[in-house]
Amino acid sequence: MNDWQINLYLAAIAIPLAAFVVQILGGRWLKELNAHIATAAIGTSFVLSLIGFVDYFVIEAPKHPVAHHHAEAEGESEGHKTETASSTAKTTDAKTTPGPLVWKGRFDWVSVGGGIQIPGRESTKSLTIPWEFAIDSLSAIMYLMVTLIATSIHVYSMGYMHGDRRYPRFFAYLSLFCFSMLALVGSANLFMVFMSWELVGVCSYLLIGHWYEEKKNADAANKAFIVNRVGDVGMLIGLGLLWTNLGTFNISEINHSLRNKAGELNIVSTESSSVVELRNQETGEPIVDGWTGKPRQIATWALVLAGLGVFAGCVGKSAQFPLHVWLPDAMAGPTPVSALIHAATMVAAGVYLVGRFFPLFTDEVLLTIGYAGGITLFIAATIAMVQVDYKKVLAYSTVSQLGYMMLGLGVGGWSAGLFHLLTHAFFKALLFLCAGSVYHSVHTYDMHVLGGLRKKMPRTATTMLIGTLAISGVPLFSGFYSKDAILASSLKFVSERPSHFLLFVLPTVGAAITAFYMFRLWLLLFYGESRSAKKDAHGHGHDHGHGHGHGDHHHDDPVAHAHESESIMTIPLMVLAAFAVFVGWPITILPFAEPIVEQMLLYSSPLPPIELGIFHWIAMGFSLVVAATGIGLAFAFYAWKTFDAKKFAESFQPLYRLFSAKWYFDEIYDLLLVKRTLDLAVAMRGFDKYVVDGVVNGAAMITVWASKLDGLFDKFAVDKLVNLFGDFIYLLGDRGRWIQTGRLRNYLMVLTVAVFGLFLGVVVWIQRG
Amino acid sequence: MSDFQLLTSLWLIPLAGSIGVLFAPKKSEHLVKWIALAICTVTFLISLLAFGAYTAPGDSSPMASTLRDRAENNLILTKLEGNGIVSSPKDLDVDGDGMINKLEITRCGMTPEVFDKIDKDKDGKLSSAEYAGLGVGDLVVREPWIPYFNIQYYLGLDGISLSLVLLTGLTSLLACGASWKIEKQVKGYYSLFLLLLASMMGVFMALDMFLFYIFFEVMLLPMYFLIAIWGGPNREYAAIKFLLFTLFGSVFILVGILILYYYGGDAEAMLGGNPFKAHSFDSIWVARAASETTYYGSYIQKWVFSLMLIGFIVKLPSFPFHTWLPDAHVEAPTPISMILAGVLLKIGGYGLIRLAWPLAPVGAYELATPVAAIGVFSIIYGALVAMAQTDFKKLVAYSSVSHMGYVTLGMAAVSLTADPKYYSYGVNGAMFMMIAHGITSAGMFFMVGVIYDRLHTRDLNKLGGLFQPMPLYGFASFIIFFGSMGLPGLCGFIAEVFVILGAFNFNYKLAILAATAVILTAGYILWTLQRVFLGPNQEHKHQPDLDMREWSISVPLIVLTVVLGVAPQWSLLNWMGPSVDNVVQAITSAKGMPSPTAKPADEKKIARPQTNSSVDPALSMINR
């Protein structure tokens, strides 16, 4: 029997699906009403998630204390000390420490093999792939975050997309997306994750291609889907390896059986091989496979491969190096889509899954995750620095921030990475919506023709400033706390393994770059005066933009016609801005205690949390210094004009070119992978046409030739012999002539002879052998 | 309706229709179309009736017992009625009490054990009700046909064949609707069309290998003429190529069947109490011998398997015997392409599941790795060649080659060390692929036909932006193409994932290769959709959207694509799965398999409940 809470969450998943079905089938008649249906659906899901959230954290969770953490401890700073003490105590007394509260639901979906009965075998149960749902503190928070942001964005879209030619369909796809995303977050098994994973991908595809009339948009949609599929192959491999070896897709079952209570893998090594054995975490007894009767185990290399495979899926979805190339192109979709799917929720799913499946990853895999994150955050930050299109800046900034989350997880900071996921969701959704608001007003994405918008669009300017402060890591704004947690985790990691110092250097430098490009963005949009107005007076020339399409607004001053967006768009901005500030707050406001959201997360931590202590303080020092540097530089370049950005760019020409060319990833992939695959396809087509079919046609031709020769032989040799050998030979010749009467019959003749020949030959051979 | 009437009418009604339409009056082409449509509808309804009978609730429903049990019960019936001793069961009743007792039954060679099985109320006598209940409503028909060679008129349905019979019925009905625009020699067209339907139904129902072979060969004739007369510009080449390839393959199948018939194997092999002596075309019985005895050694099984494999992968088709398919598809008219992709290719897969593997499980196991490799190669090769096509129809044809590779792979992925339920996923995936591909590929060819009717081109480079003028068409195509691509929630996904999961249990490397193919599939499907539906639309601004006829052909395909993907268990696996499990069990527990783990030899010996082995004396007719 499922808990009532799980039914609550199932309803939250199902309502957007129902809304989608209504919209897609009735869209012709409902038209504009689609938007209201979609918004009402996700709004209802939000209310349900809120009820679940409150019930989880206020009513139910306090009844299930977890020894390794003080979820209900209201943020006392001595929490960490007691925690270490109790986690050692826990190992001696297993029964008194129940795990964190989890609401579970399960439905059989597919079961196969129940009819197989082998005598002497007990196991006749069928092998099932169920639909499983689980709500723990991580998913409860994720539900609230996803539904809140999605609701805001639905409301915002009603203003932003108004008058669009496919307005009803847009909302239908949004509903489908909400369903898939909520299903993904609620999934308790990897197979379901994979299904919803692909479904959010196809929603992303459909929405990126919303304005499919332009080839560029359709290309971007295809690119997003195919690059994601590359990652998904990895995931499929992980899926197969885990299922074959462990016999289940259930994430928490796998998590609990791979490691002991101290969080160490159950490795059993022999002289020739190393395997990880599945054991009951509480009792330490091996889990026995019902078929072979032996303990279930997986070779360590297969576990590493499975971990890498699952991570590959996450790399694709979360746009990590080397599969990050699709996300910036995905900005071809409408801006609310970029905010919801390509900033706040779907792209964070990769990070979420790494967090959810954390115990699966061996040390090697975690290190890979850390480096992938580090490289991504640095590369993306450098590219963001030189972009002219303000939406692209935000896109690369998203890639970079996702890199931070991955790095945080890779260095073992489970709660740090996921905490950043949550804070980032709010401030990045906010930033994108602000960007949309700006575009809605000025109809250009080129920062260099804008400027001084703060007077015309005060609400947008203020809320975007809040988002910018949050992402830059300014104290009291949410991003500060989560980034600090990541830096502290990586500092601790590096202090233990100094050879991996890059894992601290990259995020620290990256933080400075982030602060710089975000303030550059804000200053170029809102500070000073309109640069188009100036340009019209002074003729041509703007700083280092290389003529990125200004479209029809070349001669106009877009800022002159700018106006603040209507309230249906600005109210969601203000809601998100509020969250972008306080979601990171510790309960005491003082910046030393654990942030409340991080504590909530830690309640369901799959592994004992790491002790950061002093590293928090050191990291905070670094963090403040780099943020100040970045912001200062941005002001120096773009506000006070202490330095000239154009001249600066010229003096670092090669680097500048590398960054604006996005490190040439697209070109390299196109040359090495896309073109080569197409070449291979064309080569295969040729092979098929000329070799495979050539053999067929050749065989046919030889048969025809043979029959012709036979005919000639018949005419000149056999006919002559007829005179010599009389009637018997005449008969033979007659038969021979019959062969050549038609092509098809000739074949049939040859075939008939071949059947009997082959058959006789084989029978004789077999009888002998 | 008795089993005989039900199963026979499935092929006889279309056959009668095929002859009947020839006698339609001249200039009555419209009438002929309606008659053909009515016959297709009736045939489909009968197949639904068979489905209803098969899945009827309760212990006596055919689904509750295996095809093998049902077939053997029917053998007793045949024995009672046709062994020359008695002409009707009443003749057995020596003491004239209206009942048949044990003593009387031994006159026809039945053993007391069998008697007990039939004697449900255990009163030692067989009432006429009990006798009448024997073999009734079990969807198996068995009558002696050519007794000298032990050839029977022998039809039967289980989940595997029934799913394909339903697919045939539906696809033919839809294809009949899609044929509405055929103007050339309408009577001849529909006559051949119905003949094709009759032979396809026969192939899926035949359990006698000789009968199977006859239906298999009869199918070639209408298909040849349908391509050669109603096809495109290069139709004669395509038709001859199709005919020769299939004939080439069927020769191998025939030789395989004859080897099984004539082979004199292990003289001590006992099947159910009697020595087994081959000389039977009964596929169920011979498969049982192959699985439960060592009569056919692994050497001869390798031969039989190889011959049948070649025969059926020509039909499937798989690399390297696939080149007839693109030509046949490109030249064939739209409805024939639908039948070809939707049903005819499935006969190859059905032959693998029903004949090649069960008749030679040990041989198949020993050749599993190369066969699986052929499957994987076909998957990747088909996808790559599809990607390079510019002809819409050819692209879809090559995608069939790619998808049918999953059938080969799913079947070949036998692992003896692991739980056979993993292998069951592979075989279920292969079956699911056949059904899913039957639906999506018929849909895809129909979609190509729709656009060809309007624009008279299939060149992908000349299409584009069609979503805007034709939103319904776009909607239908996106769902069907996504279904083929393997998007979760649609039918192709279940098939692909099941096969890949099954393959992981067999060979990591092949499984990983097969998994990478999903990138290529996504590549060519999305690229195609983009070239047809997306992008700017200059040339084709005012195309009419789907009309009522086209829409009503699309809707069943769309609905099935979604339903099979969302509820695979409810819609298909519930009633198909048990039959697949029987096949899996017979294959994995076959006697003579190389034993990977030291297990007591008798553990695998007989995989049937003891009561079943006692039917055997009654089987002596077959073994004479």
Coordinates of N, CA, C and O in Angstrom, one line a residue, chain B residues 178 364 484:
Chain B
A178 N -5.6 1.8 -48.4 CA -4.6 2.6 -49.1 C -4.6 2.3 -50.6 O -4.0 3.0 -51.4
A364 N 22.0 -23.9 -32.9 CA 21.8 -22.5 -32.9 C 22.7 -21.9 -31.8 O 23.4 -20.9 -32.0
S484 N 9.4 4.7 -34.5 CA 10.4 3.9 -35.1 C 11.8 4.2 -34.6 O 12.6 3.3 -34.5

